PDB file of C-alpha atoms in Angstrom:
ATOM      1  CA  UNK A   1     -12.468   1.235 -18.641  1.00 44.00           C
ATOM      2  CA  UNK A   2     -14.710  -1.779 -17.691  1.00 44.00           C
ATOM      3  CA  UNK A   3     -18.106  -2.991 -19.117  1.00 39.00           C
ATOM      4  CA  UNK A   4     -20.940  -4.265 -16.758  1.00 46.00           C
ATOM      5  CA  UNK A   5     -24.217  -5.857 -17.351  1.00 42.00           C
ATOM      6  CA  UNK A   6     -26.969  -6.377 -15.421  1.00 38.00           C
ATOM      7  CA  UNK A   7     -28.712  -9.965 -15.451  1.00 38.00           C
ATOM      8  CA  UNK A   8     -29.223 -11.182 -18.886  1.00 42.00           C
ATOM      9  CA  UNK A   9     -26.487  -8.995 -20.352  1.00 46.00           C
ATOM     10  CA  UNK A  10     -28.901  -6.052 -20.887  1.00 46.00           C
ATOM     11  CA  UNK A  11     -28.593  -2.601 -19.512  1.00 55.00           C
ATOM     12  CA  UNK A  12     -24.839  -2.653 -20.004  1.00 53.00           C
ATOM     13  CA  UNK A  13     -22.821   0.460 -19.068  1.00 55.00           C
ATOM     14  CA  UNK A  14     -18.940   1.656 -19.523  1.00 68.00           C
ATOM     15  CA  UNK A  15     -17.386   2.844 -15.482  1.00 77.00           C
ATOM     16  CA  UNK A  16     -14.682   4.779 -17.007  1.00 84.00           C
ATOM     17  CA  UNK A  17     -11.118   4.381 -14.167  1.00 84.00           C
ATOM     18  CA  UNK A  18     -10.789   7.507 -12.433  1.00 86.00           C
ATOM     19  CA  UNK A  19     -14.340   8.347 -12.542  1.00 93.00           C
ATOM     20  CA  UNK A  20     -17.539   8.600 -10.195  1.00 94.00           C
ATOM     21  CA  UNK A  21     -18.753   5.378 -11.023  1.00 94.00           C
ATOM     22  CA  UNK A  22     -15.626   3.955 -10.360  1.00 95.00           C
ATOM     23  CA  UNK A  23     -14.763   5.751  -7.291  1.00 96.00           C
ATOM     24  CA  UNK A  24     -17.982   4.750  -5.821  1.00 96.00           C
ATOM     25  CA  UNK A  25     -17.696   0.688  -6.462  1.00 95.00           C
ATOM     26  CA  UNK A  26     -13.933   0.909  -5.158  1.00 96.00           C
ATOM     27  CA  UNK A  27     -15.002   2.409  -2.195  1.00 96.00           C
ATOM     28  CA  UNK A  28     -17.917   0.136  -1.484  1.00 96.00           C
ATOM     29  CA  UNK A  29     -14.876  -2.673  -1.876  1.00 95.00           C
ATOM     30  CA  UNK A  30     -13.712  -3.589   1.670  1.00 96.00           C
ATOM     31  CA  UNK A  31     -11.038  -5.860   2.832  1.00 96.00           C
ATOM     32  CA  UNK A  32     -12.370  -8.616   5.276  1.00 96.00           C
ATOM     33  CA  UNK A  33     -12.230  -7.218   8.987  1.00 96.00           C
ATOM     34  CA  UNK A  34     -10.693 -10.518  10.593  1.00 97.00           C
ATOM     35  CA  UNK A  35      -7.768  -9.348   7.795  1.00 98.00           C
ATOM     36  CA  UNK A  36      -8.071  -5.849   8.950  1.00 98.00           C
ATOM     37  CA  UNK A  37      -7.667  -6.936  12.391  1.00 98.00           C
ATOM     38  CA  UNK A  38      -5.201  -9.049  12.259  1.00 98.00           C
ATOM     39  CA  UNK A  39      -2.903  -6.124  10.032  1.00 98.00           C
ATOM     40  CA  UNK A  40      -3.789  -4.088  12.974  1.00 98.00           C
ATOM     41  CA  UNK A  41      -2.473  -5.692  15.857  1.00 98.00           C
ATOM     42  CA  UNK A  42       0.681  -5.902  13.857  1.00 98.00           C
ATOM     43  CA  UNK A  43       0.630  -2.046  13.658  1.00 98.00           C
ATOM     44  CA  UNK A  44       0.124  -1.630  17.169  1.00 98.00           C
ATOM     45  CA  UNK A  45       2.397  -4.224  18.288  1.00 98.00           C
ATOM     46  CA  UNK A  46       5.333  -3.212  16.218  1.00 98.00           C
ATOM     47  CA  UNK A  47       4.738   0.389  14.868  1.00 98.00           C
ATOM     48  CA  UNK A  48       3.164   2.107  17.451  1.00 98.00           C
ATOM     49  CA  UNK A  49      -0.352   2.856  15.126  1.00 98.00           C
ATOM     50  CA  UNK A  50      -3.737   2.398  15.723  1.00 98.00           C
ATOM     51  CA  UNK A  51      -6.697   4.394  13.769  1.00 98.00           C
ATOM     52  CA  UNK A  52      -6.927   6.864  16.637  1.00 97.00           C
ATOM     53  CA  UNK A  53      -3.687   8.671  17.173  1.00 97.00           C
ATOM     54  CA  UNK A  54      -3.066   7.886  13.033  1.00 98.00           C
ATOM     55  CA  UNK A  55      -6.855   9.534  12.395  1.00 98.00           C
ATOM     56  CA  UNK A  56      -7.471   6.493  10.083  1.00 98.00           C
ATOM     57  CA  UNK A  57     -11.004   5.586  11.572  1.00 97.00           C
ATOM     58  CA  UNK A  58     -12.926   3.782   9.048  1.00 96.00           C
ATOM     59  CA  UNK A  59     -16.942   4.548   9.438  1.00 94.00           C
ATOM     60  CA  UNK A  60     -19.265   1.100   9.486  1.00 94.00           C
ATOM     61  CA  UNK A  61     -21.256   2.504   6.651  1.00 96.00           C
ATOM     62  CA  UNK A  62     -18.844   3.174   2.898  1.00 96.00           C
ATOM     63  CA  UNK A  63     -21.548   5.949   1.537  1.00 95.00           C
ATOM     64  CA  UNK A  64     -20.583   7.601   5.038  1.00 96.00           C
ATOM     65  CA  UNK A  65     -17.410   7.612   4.543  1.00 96.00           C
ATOM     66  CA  UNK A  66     -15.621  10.981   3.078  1.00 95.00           C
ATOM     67  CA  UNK A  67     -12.311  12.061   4.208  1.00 95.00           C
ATOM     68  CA  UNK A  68     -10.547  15.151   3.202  1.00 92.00           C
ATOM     69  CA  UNK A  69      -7.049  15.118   1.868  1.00 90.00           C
ATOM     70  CA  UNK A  70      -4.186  15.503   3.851  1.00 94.00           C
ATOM     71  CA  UNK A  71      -6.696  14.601   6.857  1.00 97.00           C
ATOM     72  CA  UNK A  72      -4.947  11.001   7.645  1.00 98.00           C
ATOM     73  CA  UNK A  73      -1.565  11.287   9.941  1.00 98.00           C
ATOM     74  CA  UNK A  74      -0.941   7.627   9.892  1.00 98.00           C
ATOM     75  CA  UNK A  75       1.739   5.833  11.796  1.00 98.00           C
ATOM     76  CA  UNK A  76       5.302   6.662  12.431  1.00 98.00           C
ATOM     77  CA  UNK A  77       6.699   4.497  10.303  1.00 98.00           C
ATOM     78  CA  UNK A  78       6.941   3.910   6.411  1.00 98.00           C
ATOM     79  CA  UNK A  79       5.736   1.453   3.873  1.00 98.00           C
ATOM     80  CA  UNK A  80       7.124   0.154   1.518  1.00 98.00           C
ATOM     81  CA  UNK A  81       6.066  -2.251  -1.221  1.00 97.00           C
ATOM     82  CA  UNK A  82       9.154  -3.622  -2.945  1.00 96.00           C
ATOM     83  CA  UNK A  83       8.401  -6.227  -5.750  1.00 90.00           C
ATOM     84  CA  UNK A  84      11.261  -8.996  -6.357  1.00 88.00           C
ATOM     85  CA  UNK A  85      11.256 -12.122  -8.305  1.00 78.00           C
ATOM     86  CA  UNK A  86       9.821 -12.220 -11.793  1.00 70.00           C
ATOM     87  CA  UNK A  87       9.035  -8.921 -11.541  1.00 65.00           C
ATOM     88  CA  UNK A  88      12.672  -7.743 -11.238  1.00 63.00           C
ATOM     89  CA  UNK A  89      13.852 -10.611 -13.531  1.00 63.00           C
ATOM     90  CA  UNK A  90      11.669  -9.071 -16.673  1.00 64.00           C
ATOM     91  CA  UNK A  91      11.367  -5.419 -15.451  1.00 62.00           C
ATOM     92  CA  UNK A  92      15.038  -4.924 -14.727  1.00 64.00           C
ATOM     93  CA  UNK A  93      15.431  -1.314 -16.001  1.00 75.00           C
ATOM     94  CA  UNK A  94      12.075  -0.146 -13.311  1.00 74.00           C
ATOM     95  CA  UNK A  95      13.915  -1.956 -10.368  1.00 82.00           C
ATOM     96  CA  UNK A  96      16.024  -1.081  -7.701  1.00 90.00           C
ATOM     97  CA  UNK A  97      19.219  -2.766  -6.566  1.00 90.00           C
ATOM     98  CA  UNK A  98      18.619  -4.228  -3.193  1.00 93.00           C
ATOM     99  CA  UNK A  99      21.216  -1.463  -1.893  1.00 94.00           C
ATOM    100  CA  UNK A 100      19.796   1.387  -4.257  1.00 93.00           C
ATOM    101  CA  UNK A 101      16.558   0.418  -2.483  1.00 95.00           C
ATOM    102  CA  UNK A 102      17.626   1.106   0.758  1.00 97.00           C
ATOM    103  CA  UNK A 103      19.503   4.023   0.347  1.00 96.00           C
ATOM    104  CA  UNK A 104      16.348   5.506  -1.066  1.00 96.00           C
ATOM    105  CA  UNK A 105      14.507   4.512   2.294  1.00 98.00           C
ATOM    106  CA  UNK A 106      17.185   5.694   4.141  1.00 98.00           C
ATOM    107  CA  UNK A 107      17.035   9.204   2.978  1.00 97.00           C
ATOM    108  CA  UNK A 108      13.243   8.861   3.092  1.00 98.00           C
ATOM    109  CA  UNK A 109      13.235   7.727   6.544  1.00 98.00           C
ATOM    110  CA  UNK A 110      16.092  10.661   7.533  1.00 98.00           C
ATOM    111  CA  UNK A 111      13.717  13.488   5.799  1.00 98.00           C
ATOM    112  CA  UNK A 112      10.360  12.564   7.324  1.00 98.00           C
ATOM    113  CA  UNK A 113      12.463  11.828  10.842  1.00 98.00           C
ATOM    114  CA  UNK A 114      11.080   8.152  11.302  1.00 98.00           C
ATOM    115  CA  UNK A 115      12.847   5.077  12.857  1.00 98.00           C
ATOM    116  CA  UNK A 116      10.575   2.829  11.690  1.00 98.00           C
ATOM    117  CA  UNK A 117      10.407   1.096   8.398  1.00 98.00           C
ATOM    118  CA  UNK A 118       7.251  -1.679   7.358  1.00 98.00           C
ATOM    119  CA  UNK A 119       8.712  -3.861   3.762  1.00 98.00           C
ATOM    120  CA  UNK A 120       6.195  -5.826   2.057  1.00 97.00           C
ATOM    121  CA  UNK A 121       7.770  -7.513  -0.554  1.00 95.00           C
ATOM    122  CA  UNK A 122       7.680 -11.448  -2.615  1.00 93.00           C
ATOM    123  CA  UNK A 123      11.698 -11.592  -2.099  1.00 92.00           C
ATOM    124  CA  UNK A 124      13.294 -14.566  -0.467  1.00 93.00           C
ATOM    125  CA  UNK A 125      14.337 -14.857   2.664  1.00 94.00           C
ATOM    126  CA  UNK A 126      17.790 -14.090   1.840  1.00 95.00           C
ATOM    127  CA  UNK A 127      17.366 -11.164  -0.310  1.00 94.00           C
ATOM    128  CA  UNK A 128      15.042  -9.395   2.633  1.00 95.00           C
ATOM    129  CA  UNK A 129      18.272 -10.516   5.201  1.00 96.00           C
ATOM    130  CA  UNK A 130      20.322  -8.082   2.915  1.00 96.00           C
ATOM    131  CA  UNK A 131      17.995  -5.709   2.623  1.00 96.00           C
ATOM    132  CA  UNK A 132      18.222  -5.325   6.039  1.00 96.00           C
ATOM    133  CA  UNK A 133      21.732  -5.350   6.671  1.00 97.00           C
ATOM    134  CA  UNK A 134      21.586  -2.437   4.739  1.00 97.00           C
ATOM    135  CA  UNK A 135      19.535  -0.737   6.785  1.00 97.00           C
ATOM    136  CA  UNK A 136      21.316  -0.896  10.502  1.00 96.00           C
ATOM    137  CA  UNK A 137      20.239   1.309  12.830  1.00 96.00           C
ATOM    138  CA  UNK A 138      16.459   1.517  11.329  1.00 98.00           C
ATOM    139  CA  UNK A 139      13.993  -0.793  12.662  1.00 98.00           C
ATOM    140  CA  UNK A 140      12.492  -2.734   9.723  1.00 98.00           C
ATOM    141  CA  UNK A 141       9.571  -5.227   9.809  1.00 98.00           C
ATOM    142  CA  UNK A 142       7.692  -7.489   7.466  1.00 97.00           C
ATOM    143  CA  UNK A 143       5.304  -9.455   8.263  1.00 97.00           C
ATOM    144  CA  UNK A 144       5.409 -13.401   8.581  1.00 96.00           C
ATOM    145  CA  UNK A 145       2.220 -15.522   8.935  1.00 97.00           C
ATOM    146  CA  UNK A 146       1.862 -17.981  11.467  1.00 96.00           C
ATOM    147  CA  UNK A 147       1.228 -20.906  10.364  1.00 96.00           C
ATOM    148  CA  UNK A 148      -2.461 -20.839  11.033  1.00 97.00           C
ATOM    149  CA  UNK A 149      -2.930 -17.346   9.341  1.00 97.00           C
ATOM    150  CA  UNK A 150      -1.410 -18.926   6.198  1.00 96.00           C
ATOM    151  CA  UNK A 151      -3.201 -22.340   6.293  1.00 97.00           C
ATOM    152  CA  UNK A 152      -6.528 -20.095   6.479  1.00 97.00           C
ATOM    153  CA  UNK A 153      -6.057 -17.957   4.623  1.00 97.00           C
ATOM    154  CA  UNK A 154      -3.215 -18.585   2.079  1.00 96.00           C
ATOM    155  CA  UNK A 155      -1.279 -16.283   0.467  1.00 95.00           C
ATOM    156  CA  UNK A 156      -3.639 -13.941  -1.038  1.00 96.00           C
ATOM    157  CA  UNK A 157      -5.277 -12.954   2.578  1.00 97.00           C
ATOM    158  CA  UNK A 158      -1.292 -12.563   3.664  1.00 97.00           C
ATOM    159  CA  UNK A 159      -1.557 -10.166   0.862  1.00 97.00           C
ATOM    160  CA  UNK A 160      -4.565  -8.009   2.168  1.00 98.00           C
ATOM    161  CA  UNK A 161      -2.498  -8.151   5.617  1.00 98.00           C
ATOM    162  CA  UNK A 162       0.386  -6.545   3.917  1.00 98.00           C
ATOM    163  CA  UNK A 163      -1.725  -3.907   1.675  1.00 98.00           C
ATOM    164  CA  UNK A 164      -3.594  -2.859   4.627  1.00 98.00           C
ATOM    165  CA  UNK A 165      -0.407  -2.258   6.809  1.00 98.00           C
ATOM    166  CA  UNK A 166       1.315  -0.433   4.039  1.00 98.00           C
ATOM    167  CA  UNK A 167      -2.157   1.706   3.682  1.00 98.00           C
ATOM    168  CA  UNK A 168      -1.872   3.269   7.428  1.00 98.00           C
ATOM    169  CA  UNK A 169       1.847   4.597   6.903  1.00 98.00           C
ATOM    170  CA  UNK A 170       2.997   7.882   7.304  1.00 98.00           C
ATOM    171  CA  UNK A 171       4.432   7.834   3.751  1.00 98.00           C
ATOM    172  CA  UNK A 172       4.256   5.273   1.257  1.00 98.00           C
ATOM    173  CA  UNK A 173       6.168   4.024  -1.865  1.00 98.00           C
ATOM    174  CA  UNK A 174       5.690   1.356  -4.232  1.00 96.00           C
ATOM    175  CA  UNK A 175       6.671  -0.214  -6.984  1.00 93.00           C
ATOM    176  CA  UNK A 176       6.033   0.926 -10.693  1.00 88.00           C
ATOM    177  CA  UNK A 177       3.402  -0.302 -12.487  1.00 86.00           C
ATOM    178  CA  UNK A 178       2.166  -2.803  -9.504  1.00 91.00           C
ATOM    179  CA  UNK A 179      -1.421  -3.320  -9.135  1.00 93.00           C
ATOM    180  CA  UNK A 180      -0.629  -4.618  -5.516  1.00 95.00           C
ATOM    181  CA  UNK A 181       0.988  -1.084  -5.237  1.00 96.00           C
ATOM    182  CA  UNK A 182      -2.144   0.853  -7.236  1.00 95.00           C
ATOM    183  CA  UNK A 183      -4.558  -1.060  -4.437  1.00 96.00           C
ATOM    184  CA  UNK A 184      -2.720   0.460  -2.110  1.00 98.00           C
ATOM    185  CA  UNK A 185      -2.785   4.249  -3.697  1.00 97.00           C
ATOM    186  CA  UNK A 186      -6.637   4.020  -3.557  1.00 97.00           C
ATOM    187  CA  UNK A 187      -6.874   2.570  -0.213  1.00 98.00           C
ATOM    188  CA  UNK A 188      -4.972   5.187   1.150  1.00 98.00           C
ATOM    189  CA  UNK A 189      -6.479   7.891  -0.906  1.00 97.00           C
ATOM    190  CA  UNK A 190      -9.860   6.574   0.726  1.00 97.00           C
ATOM    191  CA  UNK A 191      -8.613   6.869   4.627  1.00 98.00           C
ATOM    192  CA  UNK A 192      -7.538  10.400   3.840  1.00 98.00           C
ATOM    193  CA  UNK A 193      -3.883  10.350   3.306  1.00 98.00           C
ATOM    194  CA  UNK A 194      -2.473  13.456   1.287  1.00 97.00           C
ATOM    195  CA  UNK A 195      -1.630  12.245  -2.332  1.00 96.00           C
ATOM    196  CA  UNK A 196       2.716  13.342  -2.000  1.00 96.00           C
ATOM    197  CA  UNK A 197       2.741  10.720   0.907  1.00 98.00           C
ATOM    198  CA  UNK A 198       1.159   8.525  -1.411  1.00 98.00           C
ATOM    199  CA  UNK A 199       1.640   7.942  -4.859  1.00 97.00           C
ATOM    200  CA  UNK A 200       5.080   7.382  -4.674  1.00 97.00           C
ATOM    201  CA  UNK A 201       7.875   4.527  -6.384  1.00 96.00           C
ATOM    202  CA  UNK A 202      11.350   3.816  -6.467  1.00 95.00           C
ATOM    203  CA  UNK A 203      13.379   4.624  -9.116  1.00 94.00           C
ATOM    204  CA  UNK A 204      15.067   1.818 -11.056  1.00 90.00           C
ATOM    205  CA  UNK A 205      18.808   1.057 -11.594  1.00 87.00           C
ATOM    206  CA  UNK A 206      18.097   2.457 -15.369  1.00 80.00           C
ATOM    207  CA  UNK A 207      16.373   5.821 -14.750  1.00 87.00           C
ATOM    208  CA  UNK A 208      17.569   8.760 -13.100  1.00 85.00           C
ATOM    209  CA  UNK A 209      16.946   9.550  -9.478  1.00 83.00           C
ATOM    210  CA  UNK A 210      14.030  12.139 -10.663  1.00 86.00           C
ATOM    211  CA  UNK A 211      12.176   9.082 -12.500  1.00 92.00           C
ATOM    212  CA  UNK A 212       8.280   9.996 -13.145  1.00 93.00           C
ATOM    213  CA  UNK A 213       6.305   9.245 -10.437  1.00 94.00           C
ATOM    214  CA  UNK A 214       2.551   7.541 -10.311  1.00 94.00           C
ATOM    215  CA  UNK A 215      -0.217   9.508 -11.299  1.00 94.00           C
ATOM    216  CA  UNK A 216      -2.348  10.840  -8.995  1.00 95.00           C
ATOM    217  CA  UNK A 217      -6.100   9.704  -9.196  1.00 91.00           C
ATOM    218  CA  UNK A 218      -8.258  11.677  -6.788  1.00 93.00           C
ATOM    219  CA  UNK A 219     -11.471  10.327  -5.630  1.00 95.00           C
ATOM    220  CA  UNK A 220     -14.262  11.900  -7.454  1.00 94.00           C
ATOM    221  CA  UNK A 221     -17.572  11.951  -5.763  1.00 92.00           C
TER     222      UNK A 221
END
C-alpha cells in the first residue's frame, strides 16, 4: 500500500498493490529505450527474438497499450533470474544449490523443448562457470557489459538490460521474494505473457520440489 500527496502534502490518497491505481502508474513506468534497445539486440543476436515473431510489440502510447493474456509467445529461450551472494548467504533455506538449480532448468528446458537458456544473476564469475558446466549441451547466456555500457550506465541500467531480456522469454522463473524478480512478473504480465509462464521460482535446498509458487497479480484495469 503506498501514500501519495499532491504539492503541499494535501489531497493525499492510499494506491492499494494489486489495484487499478496501481496497475495504471506501473504501466505508465517505462524502462529507458536506449536500455530497451540495447537488451534487444542481445535477444536477436543470441536468442533468436525480436517483438515480431515473439508478439511482444510495445505501442508508443502506455494508455494504448492492453494485451490479453496468454497473447505474448516470446522467444525460444528461457529466463532465468537466479539471485547469489548475500541473498543466498542469509536466505539459505529459499535457495538452490548451484546443481539443484540447473537440474531444475534442465527439466524446464526438456518440457517446453528449448535449447536456449538466458541467466541473469549477481554470482561471481566462478559460480556462473559451474553453473554452466552443469548445463552441457544447452546453450546458456548472460549478459556482460562492455565497458562503455557499464561506465554509462553503471550497474543499475545493466540491471534494466537484464530485467528486460528475462521479460521477452518464453517462460520465466525467478527467485523468491526478489523485487528484481517481482519487476519482472509485472513487466511481463504487461507485454501479454500468460501468468504459468510467468510467476514462477525455484525451489530451495530446504523445501520440497512442490514449494509454493508466487502469487499471481493480474493487471486490473
Amino acid at each position: 500500500m503506498y501514500l501519495s500527496c499532491l504539492i503541499e502534502q494535501t489531497n493525499c490518497f492510499m494506491i492499494v498493490y494489486g489495484q487499478v491505481d496501481y496497475w495504471r502508474a506501473r504501466r505508465s513506468l517505462r524502462f529507458a529505450k536506449h536500455l530497451r534497445d540495447i537488451g534487444d539486440e542481445f535477444r536477436r543476436i543470441n536468442l533468436d527474438s525480436n517483438d515480431e515473431t515473439d508478439k511482444t510489440e510495445v505501442i508508443d502510447d502506455w494508455r494504448e497499450m492492453r494485451k490479453e493474456p496468454n497473447s505474448a509467445i516470446g522467444g525460444p529461450y528461457i529466463a532465468a533470474h537466479l539471485r547469489r551472494q548475500d541473498y543466498a548467504r542469509n536466505n539459505r533455506k529459499d535457495v538452490p544449490s548451484l546443481q539443484n538449480a540447473a537440474e531444475h532448468l534442465k527439466k524446464l528446458l526438456k518440457e517446453h523443448k528449448l535449447k536456449k537458456l538466458f541467466i541473469s544473476t549477481d554470482a561471481p564469475k566462478f559460480e556462473i562457470k559451474e553453473l554452466k558446466d552443469h548445463l552441457t549441451g544447452y546453450e546458456v547466456y548472460n549478459y556482460v557489459p562492455p565497458k562503455a555500457v557499464l561506465e554509462n550506465f553503471m550497474d543499475g541500467g545493466v540491471a534494466i538490460i537484464d530485467q528486460w531480456i528475462c521479460a521477452h522469454a518464453r517462460y520465466f522463473i525467478g527467485t523468491g521474494t526478489s523485487t528484481f524478480s517481482f519487476r519482472i512478473h509485472e513487466e511481463r504480465q504487461i507485454l501479454g505473457f500468460d501468468p504459468k509462464m510467468t510467476y514462477n521460482r525455484f525451489c530451495g535446498d530446504g523445501e520440497s520440489d512442490s514449494c509454493d509458487q508466487p502469487t499471481v497479480w493480474n493487471i486490473q484495469w
